[in-house]
Tab-separated table of C-alpha atoms in Angstrom:
chain	number	residue	atom	x	y	z
A	286	MET	CA	102.867	100.634	36.084
A	287	LYS	CA	102.386	98.308	39.057
A	288	SER	CA	104.441	98.667	42.212
A	289	VAL	CA	107.134	96.106	43.003
A	290	ILE	CA	104.916	94.533	45.680
A	291	GLU	CA	101.898	94.299	43.370
A	292	THR	CA	104.023	92.856	40.585
A	293	LEU	CA	105.525	90.109	42.746
A	294	MET	CA	102.565	89.266	44.962
A	295	ASP	CA	99.760	89.326	42.342
A	296	ARG	CA	101.504	87.187	39.733
A	297	ARG	CA	99.602	84.194	38.401
A	298	SER	CA	99.909	82.095	35.247
A	299	ILE	CA	97.664	83.357	32.442
A	300	ARG	CA	96.623	80.878	29.755
A	301	ARG	CA	93.991	82.913	27.874
A	302	TYR	CA	94.910	86.138	26.083
A	303	GLU	CA	93.212	88.964	24.206
A	304	ARG	CA	94.132	89.640	20.574
A	305	GLU	CA	95.312	93.096	21.594
A	306	PRO	CA	98.961	93.720	20.652
A	307	LEU	CA	101.673	94.760	23.064
A	308	THR	CA	102.747	98.394	22.937
A	309	PRO	CA	106.274	99.365	21.845
A	310	GLU	CA	106.880	100.617	25.399
A	311	GLN	CA	105.906	97.252	26.907
A	312	ILE	CA	108.130	95.360	24.485
A	313	GLU	CA	111.046	97.692	25.161
A	314	LEU	CA	110.686	97.229	28.921
A	315	ILE	CA	110.695	93.432	28.576
A	316	HIS	CA	113.742	93.568	26.306
A	317	ASP	CA	115.573	95.941	28.658
A	318	ALA	CA	114.817	93.709	31.650
A	319	ILE	CA	116.166	90.661	29.824
A	320	HIS	CA	119.201	92.646	28.704
A	321	ASN	CA	120.028	93.645	32.298
A	322	THR	CA	119.829	90.106	33.704
A	323	PRO	CA	122.502	89.308	36.318
A	324	THR	CA	124.566	86.323	35.145
A	325	SER	CA	127.495	84.221	36.349
A	326	TYR	CA	130.806	86.025	35.671
A	327	ASN	CA	128.782	88.390	33.442
A	328	GLY	CA	129.226	85.557	30.951
A	329	GLN	CA	125.601	85.904	29.835
A	330	GLN	CA	125.356	82.204	29.033
A	331	PHE	CA	121.887	82.586	27.545
A	332	SER	CA	119.981	83.803	24.498
A	333	VAL	CA	116.296	84.502	23.949
A	334	ILE	CA	114.222	83.828	20.853
A	335	GLU	CA	111.160	86.065	20.589
A	336	ILE	CA	108.439	84.545	18.426
A	337	THR	CA	105.788	86.776	16.899
A	338	ASP	CA	105.065	84.805	13.706
A	339	GLN	CA	101.651	83.173	14.155
A	340	ASP	CA	102.400	80.214	11.888
A	341	LEU	CA	105.516	79.455	13.909
A	342	LYS	CA	103.588	79.715	17.177
A	343	GLU	CA	100.998	77.299	15.774
A	344	GLU	CA	103.768	74.871	14.847
A	345	LEU	CA	105.226	74.970	18.356
A	346	TYR	CA	101.755	74.605	19.851
A	347	LYS	CA	101.276	71.347	17.939
A	348	LEU	CA	104.443	69.978	19.541
A	349	THR	CA	103.470	70.898	23.098
A	350	ASN	CA	99.638	71.034	23.141
A	351	GLN	CA	99.944	74.237	25.193
A	352	LYS	CA	97.241	76.535	23.806
A	353	GLN	CA	98.735	79.667	25.334
A	354	ILE	CA	101.622	79.422	22.868
A	355	LYS	CA	99.338	80.112	19.905
A	356	THR	CA	97.059	82.616	21.655
A	357	CYS	CA	99.670	84.799	23.347
A	358	ASN	CA	100.977	87.891	21.581
A	359	ARG	CA	104.633	86.914	21.976
A	360	PHE	CA	106.284	83.655	22.882
A	361	TYR	CA	109.793	83.794	24.291
A	362	LEU	CA	112.212	80.887	24.431
A	363	PHE	CA	115.047	81.165	26.946
A	364	CYS	CA	118.078	79.104	26.018
A	365	ILE	CA	121.446	78.051	27.387
A	366	ASP	CA	123.931	79.480	24.917
A	367	TYR	CA	127.621	78.564	24.630
A	368	TYR	CA	127.670	79.087	20.872
A	369	LYS	CA	128.332	82.841	21.044
A	370	ILE	CA	131.283	82.693	23.424
A	371	ARG	CA	132.837	79.816	21.463
A	372	LEU	CA	132.367	81.781	18.225
A	373	ILE	CA	134.306	84.818	19.442
A	374	ALA	CA	136.877	82.732	21.343
A	375	GLU	CA	137.766	80.896	18.140
A	376	ALA	CA	137.897	84.177	16.201
A	377	LYS	CA	140.364	85.579	18.754
A	378	GLY	CA	142.428	82.411	18.923
A	379	VAL	CA	141.454	81.772	22.545
A	380	GLU	CA	141.320	78.069	23.398
A	381	MET	CA	137.987	77.339	25.041
A	382	PRO	CA	137.406	74.242	27.196
A	383	ARG	CA	134.349	72.033	26.782
A	384	VAL	CA	132.543	73.701	29.684
A	385	GLU	CA	129.216	72.655	28.168
A	386	ASP	CA	130.200	69.039	28.869
A	387	THR	CA	130.241	69.639	32.640
A	388	ALA	CA	127.381	69.731	35.110
A	389	ASP	CA	128.537	73.138	36.304
A	390	GLY	CA	128.454	74.462	32.744
A	391	LEU	CA	124.910	73.173	32.386
A	392	PHE	CA	123.915	74.833	35.682
A	393	LEU	CA	125.481	78.124	34.590
A	394	GLY	CA	123.369	78.274	31.470
A	395	ILE	CA	120.171	77.086	33.146
A	396	ILE	CA	120.525	79.637	35.946
A	397	ASP	CA	121.299	82.489	33.554
A	398	ALA	CA	118.386	81.635	31.255
A	399	SER	CA	116.048	81.246	34.231
A	400	LEU	CA	117.070	84.607	35.686
A	401	ALA	CA	116.460	86.200	32.279
A	402	MET	CA	112.987	84.660	32.171
A	403	MET	CA	112.188	85.915	35.670
A	404	ASN	CA	113.291	89.408	34.663
A	405	ALA	CA	110.990	89.196	31.640
A	406	ILE	CA	108.091	87.994	33.803
A	407	THR	CA	108.591	90.819	36.286
A	408	ALA	CA	108.756	93.459	33.544
A	409	ALA	CA	105.693	92.113	31.733
A	410	GLU	CA	103.645	91.804	34.912
A	411	ALA	CA	104.672	95.303	36.036
A	412	CYS	CA	103.043	96.815	32.957
A	413	GLY	CA	99.816	94.842	33.338
A	414	LEU	CA	100.509	91.951	30.992
A	415	GLY	CA	99.930	88.283	31.681
A	416	THR	CA	102.596	85.572	31.523
A	417	CYS	CA	102.860	81.796	31.656
A	418	PRO	CA	106.145	79.857	31.839
A	419	ILE	CA	106.025	76.676	29.735
A	420	GLY	CA	108.453	73.921	30.657
A	421	TYR	CA	107.129	71.643	27.912
A	422	ALA	CA	109.107	73.809	25.507
A	423	ARG	CA	112.157	72.015	26.937
A	424	THR	CA	110.825	68.480	27.146
A	425	ALA	CA	108.054	67.950	24.575
A	426	ALA	CA	110.181	67.721	21.429
A	427	PRO	CA	113.710	69.111	21.920
A	428	GLU	CA	115.029	67.932	18.563
A	429	GLU	CA	112.088	69.446	16.682
A	430	PHE	CA	112.380	72.720	18.581
A	431	ALA	CA	116.075	72.870	17.712
A	432	ARG	CA	115.325	72.223	14.039
A	433	ILE	CA	112.473	74.728	13.778
A	434	LEU	CA	114.384	77.445	15.637
A	435	LYS	CA	117.639	76.660	13.778
A	436	LEU	CA	119.545	76.333	17.047
A	437	PRO	CA	123.295	75.836	16.552
A	438	LYS	CA	125.311	73.384	18.641
A	439	GLY	CA	125.792	74.728	22.146
A	440	VAL	CA	122.269	76.165	22.398
A	441	PHE	CA	119.405	74.399	24.179
A	442	VAL	CA	115.927	75.544	25.238
A	443	VAL	CA	115.461	75.869	29.005
A	444	CYS	CA	111.914	77.220	29.183
A	445	GLY	CA	109.271	79.090	27.192
A	446	LEU	CA	107.252	82.121	28.262
A	447	ALA	CA	103.888	83.201	26.883
A	448	VAL	CA	103.211	86.946	27.169
A	449	GLY	CA	100.092	88.906	26.268
A	450	VAL	CA	97.124	90.961	27.408
A	451	PRO	CA	95.230	88.705	29.846
A	452	ARG	CA	91.693	87.554	29.079
A	453	GLU	CA	91.349	85.867	32.472
A	454	MET	CA	92.405	86.478	36.051
A	455	PRO	CA	92.441	83.082	37.784
A	456	ASP	CA	92.751	82.657	41.516
A	457	ILE	CA	96.322	82.720	42.810
A	458	LYS	CA	97.503	79.217	43.636
A	459	PRO	CA	98.469	78.655	47.279
A	460	LYS	CA	102.187	78.223	47.887
A	461	GLN	CA	103.945	76.305	50.640
A	462	PRO	CA	104.113	78.151	53.962
A	463	VAL	CA	107.221	80.280	54.318
A	464	LYS	CA	108.414	78.071	57.173
A	465	SER	CA	108.688	75.067	54.831
A	466	GLN	CA	110.536	77.063	52.167
A	467	ILE	CA	112.886	79.409	54.008
A	468	PHE	CA	115.031	77.848	56.726
A	469	GLN	CA	117.248	79.664	59.188
A	470	ASN	CA	120.957	78.789	59.119
A	471	THR	CA	120.522	75.033	58.541
A	472	TYR	CA	118.043	72.624	56.990
A	473	PRO	CA	115.512	71.554	59.654
A	474	THR	CA	116.167	68.290	61.456
A	475	ASP	CA	112.646	67.908	62.862
A	476	ASN	CA	110.975	65.814	60.164
A	477	ALA	CA	107.776	65.509	62.189
A	478	GLU	CA	107.206	69.267	62.219
A	479	LEU	CA	108.139	69.656	58.547
A	480	LEU	CA	105.880	66.773	57.532
A	481	GLU	CA	102.950	68.222	59.477
A	482	THR	CA	103.402	71.551	57.679
A	483	LEU	CA	103.493	69.783	54.323
A	484	LYS	CA	100.371	67.762	55.116
A	485	GLU	CA	98.509	70.948	56.007
A	486	TYR	CA	99.643	72.508	52.743
A	487	ASP	CA	98.566	69.409	50.809
A	488	ASN	CA	95.068	69.824	52.272
A	489	THR	CA	95.099	73.535	51.390
A	490	VAL	CA	95.876	72.723	47.750
A	491	SER	CA	93.131	70.083	47.650
A	492	HIS	CA	90.608	72.619	48.944
A	493	TYR	CA	91.806	75.233	46.448
A	494	ASN	CA	91.431	72.828	43.517
A	495	ARG	CA	87.908	71.862	44.586
A	496	THR	CA	86.704	75.450	45.091
A	497	ARG	CA	88.705	77.664	42.713
A	498	SER	CA	87.028	79.736	40.020
A	499	GLY	CA	86.844	78.134	36.590
A	500	SER	CA	87.559	74.423	36.195
A	501	THR	CA	87.939	72.431	39.401
A	502	SER	CA	89.585	69.111	40.228
A	503	GLU	CA	90.243	66.666	43.025
A	504	ASN	CA	94.006	67.071	42.745
A	505	ASP	CA	96.082	67.302	45.893
A	506	TRP	CA	99.638	68.634	45.875
A	507	ALA	CA	101.911	65.676	46.666
A	508	ALA	CA	100.445	62.935	44.464
A	509	HIS	CA	99.768	65.377	41.632
A	510	ILE	CA	103.362	66.645	41.580
A	511	VAL	CA	104.758	63.119	41.835
A	512	SER	CA	102.691	62.245	38.742
A	513	TYR	CA	104.669	64.911	36.869
A	514	TYR	CA	107.879	63.327	38.127
A	515	VAL	CA	106.698	59.956	36.808
A	516	GLU	CA	106.167	61.551	33.398
A	517	SER	CA	109.612	63.152	33.517
A	518	THR	CA	111.299	59.761	33.959
A	519	HIS	CA	110.368	59.035	30.333
A	520	PHE	CA	112.246	62.053	28.966
A	521	ASN	CA	115.709	61.518	27.531
A	522	LEU	CA	117.176	64.977	27.940
A	523	LEU	CA	120.788	63.817	28.154
A	524	GLU	CA	120.518	62.401	24.636
A	525	ASP	CA	118.705	65.533	23.461
A	526	LEU	CA	121.477	67.656	25.000
A	527	ARG	CA	124.132	65.588	23.237
A	528	LYS	CA	122.456	66.224	19.904
A	529	GLN	CA	122.799	69.943	20.615
A	530	GLY	CA	126.480	69.711	21.455
A	531	PHE	CA	126.316	69.111	25.217
A	532	ASP	CA	127.900	65.907	26.517
A	533	ILE	CA	127.742	65.983	30.301
A	534	LYS	CA	130.563	63.926	31.756
A	535	LYS	CA	131.292	65.372	35.181
């Protein structure tokens, strides 16, 4: 078992996996970590679907074009879930408001599901496994994912997570300097200093992409990330959310 420092500092996204299965102990640790996720109000506004069926993984791969979905040992989908609480509230005769139609309700579920995924990542990495979060599970084909996974109204995929025995150990990607991520007391007002730090980081990422092990590229940080934002403007997640019983109004 890795130490806490090793687990957090050595983490990298793994996209190639061995065929070797996970041990019962590894699976139990991941499940226990998910189970003990801290959540808002202890409401546990999330659920997780663990996919081990290879045919199902292949089907989801075709929707996302993310190869790690079909090659990983287990693929986890972390979802906002208001179906369960509504189910028991109705059974007990408790009138439940349409919290899933508010921005705060959406945030609650996203945060809870994200914390559960981070717990799963930490547990998997601690026992030597590789992981890769997959946001395309949310955006590639939400309606198809909901149909295939038989998601009831009030449940929506936030993110996927591939888990398995790593076949690769890529270089760790450089992150922004701490001084441009963690601010003391207030957000910085010196744009010139912040911009200079970001420019230096942009150059660091460009150098990493040109010299990293495996495939290389000429990608920088800023323009490359903005290109993802451009792609995201074509998603229609509000409509996809409505189809799953979320109708954000305020």
